[in-house]
One Martini backbone bead per residue (centre of mass of N, CA, C, O) as a GRO file, in nm:
protein
  499
    1UNK     BB    1  -1.739  -2.861  -4.124
    2UNK     BB    2  -2.015  -2.948  -3.999
    3UNK     BB    3  -1.952  -2.882  -3.677
    4UNK     BB    4  -1.865  -2.604  -3.790
    5UNK     BB    5  -1.948  -2.262  -3.799
    6UNK     BB    6  -1.631  -2.183  -3.766
    7UNK     BB    7  -1.344  -2.070  -3.972
    8UNK     BB    8  -0.995  -1.982  -3.927
    9UNK     BB    9  -0.723  -1.908  -4.167
   10UNK     BB   10  -0.423  -1.758  -4.162
   11UNK     BB   11  -0.416  -1.509  -3.967
   12UNK     BB   12  -0.301  -1.173  -4.043
   13UNK     BB   13  -0.173  -0.887  -3.836
   14UNK     BB   14  -0.071  -0.544  -3.874
   15UNK     BB   15   0.093  -0.269  -3.681
   16UNK     BB   16   0.334  -0.076  -3.764
   17UNK     BB   17   0.509  -0.362  -3.792
   18UNK     BB   18   0.330  -0.511  -3.583
   19UNK     BB   19   0.255  -0.835  -3.483
   20UNK     BB   20  -0.064  -0.952  -3.380
   21UNK     BB   21  -0.097  -1.175  -3.612
   22UNK     BB   22   0.030  -1.529  -3.663
   23UNK     BB   23  -0.110  -1.760  -3.828
   24UNK     BB   24  -0.421  -1.792  -3.746
   25UNK     BB   25  -0.624  -2.059  -3.609
   26UNK     BB   26  -0.992  -2.113  -3.591
   27UNK     BB   27  -1.256  -2.299  -3.417
   28UNK     BB   28  -1.627  -2.348  -3.412
   29UNK     BB   29  -1.874  -2.497  -3.241
   30UNK     BB   30  -2.183  -2.577  -3.234
   31UNK     BB   31  -2.326  -2.510  -2.928
   32UNK     BB   32  -2.073  -2.360  -2.790
   33UNK     BB   33  -1.808  -2.284  -2.557
   34UNK     BB   34  -1.530  -2.072  -2.650
   35UNK     BB   35  -1.233  -2.014  -2.512
   36UNK     BB   36  -1.023  -1.714  -2.515
   37UNK     BB   37  -0.683  -1.717  -2.428
   38UNK     BB   38  -0.472  -1.463  -2.270
   39UNK     BB   39  -0.284  -1.217  -2.268
   40UNK     BB   40  -0.226  -0.913  -2.301
   41UNK     BB   41  -0.152  -0.903  -2.649
   42UNK     BB   42  -0.211  -1.193  -2.783
   43UNK     BB   43  -0.490  -1.140  -2.994
   44UNK     BB   44  -0.790  -1.181  -2.932
   45UNK     BB   45  -0.937  -0.912  -3.010
   46UNK     BB   46  -0.819  -0.894  -3.294
   47UNK     BB   47  -0.947  -1.150  -3.407
   48UNK     BB   48  -1.244  -1.058  -3.353
   49UNK     BB   49  -1.223  -0.796  -3.528
   50UNK     BB   50  -1.184  -0.953  -3.789
   51UNK     BB   51  -1.451  -1.106  -3.777
   52UNK     BB   52  -1.633  -0.825  -3.729
   53UNK     BB   53  -1.499  -0.591  -3.932
   54UNK     BB   54  -1.295  -0.383  -3.801
   55UNK     BB   55  -1.073  -0.554  -3.925
   56UNK     BB   56  -0.834  -0.617  -4.172
   57UNK     BB   57  -0.692  -0.863  -4.313
   58UNK     BB   58  -0.397  -0.949  -4.457
   59UNK     BB   59  -0.447  -1.257  -4.399
   60UNK     BB   60  -0.692  -1.497  -4.481
   61UNK     BB   61  -0.972  -1.713  -4.376
   62UNK     BB   62  -1.339  -1.741  -4.383
   63UNK     BB   63  -1.572  -1.981  -4.242
   64UNK     BB   64  -1.933  -1.992  -4.285
   65UNK     BB   65  -2.108  -2.261  -4.295
   66UNK     BB   66  -1.873  -2.361  -4.519
   67UNK     BB   67  -1.835  -2.064  -4.627
   68UNK     BB   68  -1.674  -1.827  -4.781
   69UNK     BB   69  -1.581  -1.516  -4.617
   70UNK     BB   70  -1.609  -1.142  -4.579
   71UNK     BB   71  -1.578  -0.888  -4.339
   72UNK     BB   72  -1.596  -0.529  -4.396
   73UNK     BB   73  -1.808  -0.511  -4.156
   74UNK     BB   74  -2.029  -0.510  -3.901
   75UNK     BB   75  -2.276  -0.539  -4.083
   76UNK     BB   76  -2.189  -0.801  -4.216
   77UNK     BB   77  -2.173  -0.972  -3.959
   78UNK     BB   78  -2.467  -0.928  -3.857
   79UNK     BB   79  -2.606  -1.035  -4.118
   80UNK     BB   80  -2.470  -1.333  -4.062
   81UNK     BB   81  -2.474  -1.374  -3.725
   82UNK     BB   82  -2.271  -1.165  -3.574
   83UNK     BB   83  -2.195  -1.094  -3.234
   84UNK     BB   84  -2.072  -0.822  -3.001
   85UNK     BB   85  -1.906  -0.792  -2.688
   86UNK     BB   86  -1.732  -0.550  -2.559
   87UNK     BB   87  -1.497  -0.463  -2.330
   88UNK     BB   88  -1.588  -0.180  -2.393
   89UNK     BB   89  -1.807   0.042  -2.352
   90UNK     BB   90  -2.061   0.161  -2.626
   91UNK     BB   91  -2.232   0.398  -2.532
   92UNK     BB   92  -2.493   0.652  -2.497
   93UNK     BB   93  -2.535   0.824  -2.215
   94UNK     BB   94  -2.782   1.043  -2.315
   95UNK     BB   95  -2.934   0.788  -2.375
   96UNK     BB   96  -3.142   0.548  -2.381
   97UNK     BB   97  -3.177   0.220  -2.360
   98UNK     BB   98  -3.345   0.186  -2.619
   99UNK     BB   99  -3.164   0.360  -2.807
  100UNK     BB  100  -2.913   0.177  -2.768
  101UNK     BB  101  -3.026  -0.103  -2.864
  102UNK     BB  102  -3.140   0.046  -3.160
  103UNK     BB  103  -2.899   0.160  -3.288
  104UNK     BB  104  -2.947   0.193  -3.641
  105UNK     BB  105  -3.249   0.007  -3.594
  106UNK     BB  106  -3.502   0.157  -3.585
  107UNK     BB  107  -3.823   0.166  -3.563
  108UNK     BB  108  -4.086   0.224  -3.800
  109UNK     BB  109  -4.336   0.376  -3.944
  110UNK     BB  110  -4.540   0.443  -4.214
  111UNK     BB  111  -4.374   0.744  -4.240
  112UNK     BB  112  -4.061   0.692  -4.123
  113UNK     BB  113  -4.075   0.709  -3.822
  114UNK     BB  114  -4.000   0.670  -3.512
  115UNK     BB  115  -4.109   0.399  -3.301
  116UNK     BB  116  -4.122   0.441  -2.969
  117UNK     BB  117  -4.327   0.235  -2.865
  118UNK     BB  118  -4.196  -0.015  -2.992
  119UNK     BB  119  -3.916   0.021  -2.868
  120UNK     BB  120  -4.011  -0.003  -2.579
  121UNK     BB  121  -4.154  -0.277  -2.600
  122UNK     BB  122  -3.911  -0.446  -2.706
  123UNK     BB  123  -3.725  -0.385  -2.471
  124UNK     BB  124  -3.896  -0.498  -2.242
  125UNK     BB  125  -3.908  -0.787  -2.350
  126UNK     BB  126  -3.605  -0.839  -2.359
  127UNK     BB  127  -3.537  -0.780  -2.058
  128UNK     BB  128  -3.738  -0.980  -1.932
  129UNK     BB  129  -3.616  -1.236  -2.076
  130UNK     BB  130  -3.331  -1.164  -1.903
  131UNK     BB  131  -3.390  -1.045  -1.614
  132UNK     BB  132  -3.408  -0.728  -1.649
  133UNK     BB  133  -3.440  -0.413  -1.443
  134UNK     BB  134  -3.507  -0.190  -1.680
  135UNK     BB  135  -3.575   0.121  -1.793
  136UNK     BB  136  -3.602   0.212  -2.122
  137UNK     BB  137  -3.600   0.546  -2.049
  138UNK     BB  138  -3.336   0.553  -1.925
  139UNK     BB  139  -3.035   0.665  -1.885
  140UNK     BB  140  -2.726   0.534  -1.908
  141UNK     BB  141  -2.580   0.729  -1.701
  142UNK     BB  142  -2.770   0.618  -1.450
  143UNK     BB  143  -2.614   0.365  -1.462
  144UNK     BB  144  -2.437   0.121  -1.384
  145UNK     BB  145  -2.187  -0.065  -1.501
  146UNK     BB  146  -2.341  -0.337  -1.477
  147UNK     BB  147  -2.598  -0.240  -1.623
  148UNK     BB  148  -2.460  -0.164  -1.889
  149UNK     BB  149  -2.362  -0.452  -1.943
  150UNK     BB  150  -2.648  -0.570  -1.968
  151UNK     BB  151  -2.718  -0.404  -2.223
  152UNK     BB  152  -2.501  -0.529  -2.404
  153UNK     BB  153  -2.616  -0.813  -2.390
  154UNK     BB  154  -2.897  -0.747  -2.500
  155UNK     BB  155  -2.805  -0.643  -2.775
  156UNK     BB  156  -2.670  -0.905  -2.876
  157UNK     BB  157  -2.928  -1.084  -2.851
  158UNK     BB  158  -3.120  -0.912  -3.049
  159UNK     BB  159  -2.987  -1.041  -3.326
  160UNK     BB  160  -3.008  -1.350  -3.344
  161UNK     BB  161  -2.745  -1.500  -3.328
  162UNK     BB  162  -2.507  -1.771  -3.400
  163UNK     BB  163  -2.280  -1.565  -3.296
  164UNK     BB  164  -2.118  -1.485  -2.978
  165UNK     BB  165  -1.913  -1.230  -2.864
  166UNK     BB  166  -1.733  -1.229  -2.541
  167UNK     BB  167  -1.566  -0.947  -2.402
  168UNK     BB  168  -1.556  -0.928  -2.088
  169UNK     BB  169  -1.865  -0.958  -1.951
  170UNK     BB  170  -1.774  -0.969  -1.615
  171UNK     BB  171  -1.606  -0.711  -1.520
  172UNK     BB  172  -1.893  -0.571  -1.369
  173UNK     BB  173  -1.982  -0.828  -1.205
  174UNK     BB  174  -2.140  -1.011  -0.998
  175UNK     BB  175  -2.202  -1.321  -0.896
  176UNK     BB  176  -2.506  -1.311  -0.964
  177UNK     BB  177  -2.465  -1.190  -1.253
  178UNK     BB  178  -2.295  -1.421  -1.360
  179UNK     BB  179  -2.506  -1.640  -1.321
  180UNK     BB  180  -2.707  -1.506  -1.512
  181UNK     BB  181  -2.530  -1.518  -1.765
  182UNK     BB  182  -2.500  -1.828  -1.771
  183UNK     BB  183  -2.797  -1.879  -1.825
  184UNK     BB  184  -2.800  -1.739  -2.098
  185UNK     BB  185  -2.586  -1.917  -2.233
  186UNK     BB  186  -2.733  -2.187  -2.201
  187UNK     BB  187  -2.977  -2.101  -2.368
  188UNK     BB  188  -2.822  -2.047  -2.631
  189UNK     BB  189  -2.705  -2.330  -2.664
  190UNK     BB  190  -2.985  -2.478  -2.684
  191UNK     BB  191  -3.020  -2.307  -2.975
  192UNK     BB  192  -2.714  -2.327  -3.120
  193UNK     BB  193  -2.536  -2.123  -3.003
  194UNK     BB  194  -2.225  -1.967  -3.036
  195UNK     BB  195  -1.948  -1.907  -2.804
  196UNK     BB  196  -1.716  -1.645  -2.755
  197UNK     BB  197  -1.488  -1.645  -2.469
  198UNK     BB  198  -1.354  -1.367  -2.293
  199UNK     BB  199  -1.117  -1.402  -2.017
  200UNK     BB  200  -0.944  -1.360  -1.682
  201UNK     BB  201  -1.136  -1.568  -1.535
  202UNK     BB  202  -1.067  -1.885  -1.470
  203UNK     BB  203  -1.320  -1.998  -1.318
  204UNK     BB  204  -1.518  -1.963  -1.561
  205UNK     BB  205  -1.417  -2.179  -1.758
  206UNK     BB  206  -1.503  -2.434  -1.570
  207UNK     BB  207  -1.822  -2.351  -1.589
  208UNK     BB  208  -1.875  -2.284  -1.930
  209UNK     BB  209  -1.673  -2.437  -2.099
  210UNK     BB  210  -1.562  -2.660  -2.366
  211UNK     BB  211  -1.342  -2.484  -2.506
  212UNK     BB  212  -0.976  -2.406  -2.551
  213UNK     BB  213  -0.788  -2.119  -2.654
  214UNK     BB  214  -0.442  -2.040  -2.674
  215UNK     BB  215  -0.266  -1.728  -2.657
  216UNK     BB  216   0.065  -1.598  -2.781
  217UNK     BB  217   0.203  -1.352  -2.943
  218UNK     BB  218  -0.015  -1.402  -3.195
  219UNK     BB  219  -0.048  -1.710  -3.115
  220UNK     BB  220  -0.127  -2.046  -3.124
  221UNK     BB  221  -0.081  -2.296  -2.883
  222UNK     BB  222  -0.385  -2.420  -2.833
  223UNK     BB  223  -0.643  -2.680  -2.821
  224UNK     BB  224  -0.893  -2.761  -2.562
  225UNK     BB  225  -1.041  -2.945  -2.342
  226UNK     BB  226  -1.148  -2.852  -2.038
  227UNK     BB  227  -1.093  -3.137  -1.890
  228UNK     BB  228  -0.764  -3.105  -1.966
  229UNK     BB  229  -0.768  -2.879  -1.747
  230UNK     BB  230  -0.608  -2.640  -1.533
  231UNK     BB  231  -0.499  -2.364  -1.385
  232UNK     BB  232  -0.194  -2.414  -1.405
  233UNK     BB  233  -0.185  -2.494  -1.706
  234UNK     BB  234  -0.317  -2.240  -1.819
  235UNK     BB  235  -0.113  -2.034  -1.716
  236UNK     BB  236   0.136  -2.158  -1.853
  237UNK     BB  237   0.028  -2.121  -2.144
  238UNK     BB  238  -0.012  -1.809  -2.135
  239UNK     BB  239   0.294  -1.720  -2.010
  240UNK     BB  240   0.531  -1.951  -2.048
  241UNK     BB  241   0.507  -2.009  -1.732
  242UNK     BB  242   0.536  -2.056  -1.408
  243UNK     BB  243   0.277  -1.953  -1.158
  244UNK     BB  244   0.292  -2.011  -0.823
  245UNK     BB  245   0.206  -1.706  -0.764
  246UNK     BB  246  -0.058  -1.472  -0.758
  247UNK     BB  247   0.094  -1.330  -0.511
  248UNK     BB  248   0.289  -1.124  -0.362
  249UNK     BB  249   0.496  -1.028  -0.126
  250UNK     BB  250   0.397  -0.801   0.135
  251UNK     BB  251   0.676  -0.609   0.236
  252UNK     BB  252   0.620  -0.394   0.513
  253UNK     BB  253   0.626  -0.096   0.702
  254UNK     BB  254   0.416   0.010   0.938
  255UNK     BB  255   0.316   0.326   0.994
  256UNK     BB  256   0.186   0.605   1.009
  257UNK     BB  257  -0.056   0.829   0.976
  258UNK     BB  258  -0.183   0.976   0.651
  259UNK     BB  259  -0.503   0.908   0.682
  260UNK     BB  260  -0.815   1.078   0.769
  261UNK     BB  261  -1.152   0.966   0.824
  262UNK     BB  262  -1.437   1.172   0.937
  263UNK     BB  263  -1.758   1.135   0.916
  264UNK     BB  264  -1.832   1.063   0.617
  265UNK     BB  265  -2.060   1.233   0.389
  266UNK     BB  266  -2.284   1.262   0.158
  267UNK     BB  267  -2.513   1.448   0.003
  268UNK     BB  268  -2.632   1.189  -0.067
  269UNK     BB  269  -2.831   0.987   0.137
  270UNK     BB  270  -2.781   0.714  -0.050
  271UNK     BB  271  -2.504   0.709   0.024
  272UNK     BB  272  -2.258   0.761   0.215
  273UNK     BB  273  -2.212   0.710   0.588
  274UNK     BB  274  -2.017   0.767   0.846
  275UNK     BB  275  -1.706   0.753   0.763
  276UNK     BB  276  -1.429   0.578   0.933
  277UNK     BB  277  -1.064   0.607   0.894
  278UNK     BB  278  -0.731   0.465   0.859
  279UNK     BB  279  -0.408   0.536   0.706
  280UNK     BB  280  -0.099   0.379   0.646
  281UNK     BB  281   0.212   0.356   0.606
  282UNK     BB  282   0.272   0.071   0.412
  283UNK     BB  283  -0.037   0.029   0.317
  284UNK     BB  284  -0.299  -0.199   0.227
  285UNK     BB  285  -0.631  -0.085   0.178
  286UNK     BB  286  -0.915  -0.247   0.159
  287UNK     BB  287  -1.227  -0.240  -0.045
  288UNK     BB  288  -1.540  -0.384   0.007
  289UNK     BB  289  -1.824  -0.507  -0.184
  290UNK     BB  290  -2.107  -0.462  -0.332
  291UNK     BB  291  -2.311  -0.357  -0.545
  292UNK     BB  292  -2.395  -0.042  -0.392
  293UNK     BB  293  -2.184   0.024  -0.146
  294UNK     BB  294  -2.002   0.295  -0.222
  295UNK     BB  295  -1.693   0.282  -0.293
  296UNK     BB  296  -1.642   0.481  -0.525
  297UNK     BB  297  -1.775   0.725  -0.394
  298UNK     BB  298  -1.577   0.749  -0.160
  299UNK     BB  299  -1.302   0.784  -0.317
  300UNK     BB  300  -1.400   1.026  -0.488
  301UNK     BB  301  -1.443   1.213  -0.244
  302UNK     BB  302  -1.151   1.214  -0.140
  303UNK     BB  303  -1.053   1.342  -0.429
  304UNK     BB  304  -1.308   1.553  -0.525
  305UNK     BB  305  -1.544   1.456  -0.726
  306UNK     BB  306  -1.732   1.443  -0.481
  307UNK     BB  307  -1.960   1.552  -0.272
  308UNK     BB  308  -1.960   1.677   0.062
  309UNK     BB  309  -2.156   1.703   0.346
  310UNK     BB  310  -1.968   1.561   0.573
  311UNK     BB  311  -1.668   1.597   0.727
  312UNK     BB  312  -1.321   1.470   0.738
  313UNK     BB  313  -0.988   1.535   0.588
  314UNK     BB  314  -0.662   1.397   0.663
  315UNK     BB  315  -0.321   1.488   0.582
  316UNK     BB  316  -0.084   1.450   0.791
  317UNK     BB  317  -0.290   1.617   1.000
  318UNK     BB  318  -0.416   1.783   0.758
  319UNK     BB  319  -0.668   1.962   0.653
  320UNK     BB  320  -0.897   1.968   0.400
  321UNK     BB  321  -1.063   2.239   0.301
  322UNK     BB  322  -1.067   2.165  -0.011
  323UNK     BB  323  -1.225   1.908  -0.194
  324UNK     BB  324  -1.010   1.866  -0.460
  325UNK     BB  325  -0.817   1.741  -0.697
  326UNK     BB  326  -0.593   1.952  -0.676
  327UNK     BB  327  -0.561   1.931  -0.366
  328UNK     BB  328  -0.504   1.628  -0.357
  329UNK     BB  329  -0.246   1.632  -0.525
  330UNK     BB  330  -0.093   1.838  -0.341
  331UNK     BB  331  -0.128   1.623  -0.091
  332UNK     BB  332  -0.058   1.324  -0.229
  333UNK     BB  333  -0.297   1.228  -0.430
  334UNK     BB  334  -0.414   0.941  -0.612
  335UNK     BB  335  -0.628   0.825  -0.904
  336UNK     BB  336  -0.749   0.512  -1.002
  337UNK     BB  337  -0.995   0.443  -1.197
  338UNK     BB  338  -1.249   0.225  -1.277
  339UNK     BB  339  -1.300   0.367  -1.569
  340UNK     BB  340  -1.072   0.366  -1.805
  341UNK     BB  341  -1.214   0.482  -2.060
  342UNK     BB  342  -1.393   0.736  -1.933
  343UNK     BB  343  -1.170   0.822  -1.666
  344UNK     BB  344  -0.855   0.759  -1.757
  345UNK     BB  345  -0.825   0.796  -2.056
  346UNK     BB  346  -0.686   0.951  -2.364
  347UNK     BB  347  -0.736   0.802  -2.657
  348UNK     BB  348  -0.619   1.051  -2.863
  349UNK     BB  349  -0.361   1.020  -2.698
  350UNK     BB  350  -0.061   0.973  -2.608
  351UNK     BB  351   0.152   0.846  -2.375
  352UNK     BB  352   0.293   1.100  -2.289
  353UNK     BB  353   0.033   1.270  -2.221
  354UNK     BB  354  -0.108   1.065  -2.034
  355UNK     BB  355   0.124   1.081  -1.822
  356UNK     BB  356   0.159   1.416  -1.785
  357UNK     BB  357  -0.102   1.579  -1.719
  358UNK     BB  358  -0.073   1.638  -1.391
  359UNK     BB  359   0.249   1.755  -1.454
  360UNK     BB  360   0.283   1.998  -1.657
  361UNK     BB  361   0.351   2.238  -1.454
  362UNK     BB  362   0.658   2.116  -1.406
  363UNK     BB  363   0.718   2.169  -1.744
  364UNK     BB  364   0.864   2.468  -1.773
  365UNK     BB  365   0.977   2.730  -1.903
  366UNK     BB  366   1.080   3.055  -1.853
  367UNK     BB  367   0.830   3.144  -2.067
  368UNK     BB  368   0.585   2.912  -2.014
  369UNK     BB  369   0.656   2.667  -2.171
  370UNK     BB  370   0.662   2.356  -2.275
  371UNK     BB  371   0.891   2.083  -2.201
  372UNK     BB  372   0.896   1.831  -2.418
  373UNK     BB  373   1.169   1.695  -2.379
  374UNK     BB  374   1.138   1.632  -2.078
  375UNK     BB  375   0.867   1.489  -2.089
  376UNK     BB  376   0.960   1.255  -2.271
  377UNK     BB  377   1.181   1.146  -2.083
  378UNK     BB  378   1.019   1.100  -1.815
  379UNK     BB  379   0.789   0.921  -1.929
  380UNK     BB  380   0.972   0.701  -2.041
  381UNK     BB  381   1.107   0.622  -1.773
  382UNK     BB  382   0.848   0.547  -1.617
  383UNK     BB  383   0.748   0.322  -1.818
  384UNK     BB  384   1.003   0.151  -1.800
  385UNK     BB  385   0.974   0.076  -1.497
  386UNK     BB  386   0.677  -0.067  -1.571
  387UNK     BB  387   0.689  -0.220  -1.848
  388UNK     BB  388   0.573  -0.083  -2.095
  389UNK     BB  389   0.404  -0.192  -2.386
  390UNK     BB  390   0.537  -0.026  -2.683
  391UNK     BB  391   0.632   0.100  -2.979
  392UNK     BB  392   0.571   0.399  -2.860
  393UNK     BB  393   0.514   0.713  -2.712
  394UNK     BB  394   0.328   0.794  -2.977
  395UNK     BB  395   0.115   0.609  -2.903
  396UNK     BB  396  -0.195   0.541  -2.875
  397UNK     BB  397  -0.360   0.430  -2.597
  398UNK     BB  398  -0.596   0.271  -2.746
  399UNK     BB  399  -0.370   0.053  -2.866
  400UNK     BB  400  -0.357  -0.074  -2.599
  401UNK     BB  401  -0.367  -0.272  -2.359
  402UNK     BB  402  -0.507  -0.284  -2.054
  403UNK     BB  403  -0.242  -0.325  -1.891
  404UNK     BB  404  -0.084  -0.087  -2.029
  405UNK     BB  405  -0.279   0.136  -1.959
  406UNK     BB  406  -0.246   0.101  -1.651
  407UNK     BB  407   0.057   0.174  -1.646
  408UNK     BB  408   0.022   0.462  -1.746
  409UNK     BB  409  -0.155   0.557  -1.512
  410UNK     BB  410   0.055   0.496  -1.295
  411UNK     BB  411   0.274   0.680  -1.412
  412UNK     BB  412   0.118   0.940  -1.380
  413UNK     BB  413   0.106   0.933  -1.062
  414UNK     BB  414   0.411   0.890  -1.000
  415UNK     BB  415   0.492   1.179  -1.112
  416UNK     BB  416   0.350   1.320  -0.845
  417UNK     BB  417   0.450   1.196  -0.583
  418UNK     BB  418   0.284   1.008  -0.398
  419UNK     BB  419   0.160   0.890  -0.080
  420UNK     BB  420  -0.131   0.836  -0.208
  421UNK     BB  421  -0.305   0.549  -0.355
  422UNK     BB  422  -0.590   0.517  -0.547
  423UNK     BB  423  -0.744   0.190  -0.636
  424UNK     BB  424  -0.993   0.121  -0.876
  425UNK     BB  425  -0.990  -0.159  -1.006
  426UNK     BB  426  -0.675  -0.233  -1.108
  427UNK     BB  427  -0.753  -0.539  -1.271
  428UNK     BB  428  -0.956  -0.479  -1.477
  429UNK     BB  429  -0.918  -0.653  -1.769
  430UNK     BB  430  -0.669  -0.835  -1.671
  431UNK     BB  431  -0.431  -1.044  -1.687
  432UNK     BB  432  -0.249  -1.258  -1.493
  433UNK     BB  433   0.032  -1.138  -1.558
  434UNK     BB  434  -0.041  -0.831  -1.526
  435UNK     BB  435  -0.141  -0.849  -1.241
  436UNK     BB  436   0.126  -0.924  -1.110
  437UNK     BB  437   0.265  -0.660  -1.191
  438UNK     BB  438   0.077  -0.474  -1.032
  439UNK     BB  439   0.127  -0.603  -0.757
  440UNK     BB  440   0.432  -0.545  -0.752
  441UNK     BB  441   0.407  -0.240  -0.759
  442UNK     BB  442   0.250  -0.217  -0.495
  443UNK     BB  443   0.463  -0.353  -0.314
  444UNK     BB  444   0.688  -0.145  -0.374
  445UNK     BB  445   0.543   0.109  -0.269
  446UNK     BB  446   0.503   0.019   0.032
  447UNK     BB  447   0.806  -0.030   0.081
  448UNK     BB  448   0.852   0.296   0.042
  449UNK     BB  449   0.582   0.413   0.219
  450UNK     BB  450   0.341   0.392   0.079
  451UNK     BB  451  -0.015   0.431   0.022
  452UNK     BB  452  -0.305   0.205  -0.022
  453UNK     BB  453  -0.617   0.211  -0.193
  454UNK     BB  454  -0.826  -0.086  -0.255
  455UNK     BB  455  -1.064  -0.149  -0.492
  456UNK     BB  456  -1.265  -0.460  -0.496
  457UNK     BB  457  -1.450  -0.747  -0.642
  458UNK     BB  458  -1.210  -0.942  -0.570
  459UNK     BB  459  -1.153  -1.150  -0.316
  460UNK     BB  460  -0.870  -1.269  -0.370
  461UNK     BB  461  -0.738  -0.987  -0.390
  462UNK     BB  462  -0.803  -0.886  -0.107
  463UNK     BB  463  -0.664  -1.122   0.040
  464UNK     BB  464  -0.373  -1.109  -0.109
  465UNK     BB  465  -0.317  -0.766  -0.056
  466UNK     BB  466  -0.425  -0.704   0.227
  467UNK     BB  467  -0.384  -0.578   0.550
  468UNK     BB  468  -0.664  -0.440   0.531
  469UNK     BB  469  -1.039  -0.434   0.567
  470UNK     BB  470  -1.307  -0.276   0.418
  471UNK     BB  471  -1.669  -0.294   0.460
  472UNK     BB  472  -1.948  -0.236   0.252
  473UNK     BB  473  -2.306  -0.142   0.305
  474UNK     BB  474  -2.517   0.076   0.192
  475UNK     BB  475  -2.293   0.311   0.287
  476UNK     BB  476  -2.171   0.127   0.517
  477UNK     BB  477  -1.964   0.040   0.778
  478UNK     BB  478  -1.943  -0.323   0.859
  479UNK     BB  479  -1.615  -0.367   0.843
  480UNK     BB  480  -1.293  -0.455   1.008
  481UNK     BB  481  -1.014  -0.632   0.875
  482UNK     BB  482  -0.768  -0.822   0.944
  483UNK     BB  483  -0.558  -1.022   0.788
  484UNK     BB  484  -0.648  -1.290   0.955
  485UNK     BB  485  -0.974  -1.220   0.890
  486UNK     BB  486  -0.955  -1.255   0.576
  487UNK     BB  487  -1.245  -1.381   0.427
  488UNK     BB  488  -1.506  -1.468   0.241
  489UNK     BB  489  -1.706  -1.498   0.474
  490UNK     BB  490  -1.648  -1.227   0.616
  491UNK     BB  491  -1.712  -1.045   0.379
  492UNK     BB  492  -2.009  -1.140   0.330
  493UNK     BB  493  -2.124  -1.069   0.604
  494UNK     BB  494  -2.069  -0.760   0.572
  495UNK     BB  495  -2.191  -0.717   0.272
  496UNK     BB  496  -2.496  -0.837   0.395
  497UNK     BB  497  -2.612  -0.690   0.649
  498UNK     BB  498  -2.835  -0.494   0.471
  499UNK     BB  499  -2.960  -0.690   0.236
   0.00000   0.00000   0.00000
């Protein structure tokens, strides 16, 4: 065990009779990056939560620095030198960056009160050391998703851990921010820190990983040196079959205009300005741009979440008088939000209620009570059509994988019978197999004559799925690309026009 800082042997974990981990063994070499790969539901995050003390193993042993140990809590794990960046952000939005970084371990002065000056100073030193430009006093809620992810990374590094688990750390980062993170990882490696790296972005594995362990259905398929793998082999190992095409053929008939956006501007002058475009039936209209381009702000304004300063929105030729979510839904628009955890799911509700929420008014008895029997049947049928994997419809949605949570959200909106579906980062944090399933659902919808607006930070996704592409930069529409014009170079030229 001399070269291994960590070994896990025979780990088994069940939830309500469902086996999440089946006799899993895993080892980690000191000063290396070990990628843990697999589809959603393969058991990656569950294994790491067993390591980190969030879950208790049913069976299995953990050896840390050659000695057997058991982490009964996250405090035990962190005390031993294990830190974890979780897939879903876990900050306190209305607290400052400094308060979030040192939550539960705040520095105190001689009389036992929190030493705010020291906390500010330590945070500033930490952030500057990682080349992050955040004011320690600003509220987390005021930061972008990518900036909040940077704070999560800074918090993990602050523990001076010998093992850092990174679960989807780049899900909200731009290419430049990913490069910045890789510099941090290389620096940690040089100090002997071992990194367990979970991601669904295959290209990252070949840039940063030394070793790769592939999991499928709660079991380890194998561990490989990264130089012995390529993308095709890795995908085949993950999904158990060859996946020759990353994107399905999107065959649909482009019809008439179903949505017109005319000179739309936000109330905030620093947001989007004078945006105009048309969306056609049977079309997937991509929206690309770098962080800060105001893509999410634009689509949320169309759905009525954000205030509009000026401009018009017409659905099937009819102007929306009041742009509110209720009015948008009644007009046949649905929105799959960017941040699944904070604005997509209701984590403490089951799958039935998560699916039915915008449609509850359609399922009332004659005396005005909810018809739960019909709701249960319709939501189950809708999720079955999308092949949502769940022990039962009564399962809390927070217990599902990211891909299956996304299918529940799609089922939710499909129950409203939308003509237009806005999908903001529809495959963020989803594995390659589940991504293909989401893409297939999108292709089927436009084949039926539905129209989709897809916001994405992944250029291959924009290229592979869009009929047309709008590119924003600093709140302005800087390019409209037809299918044959959509290339990474063309997207970047438009995305950096005012950068």
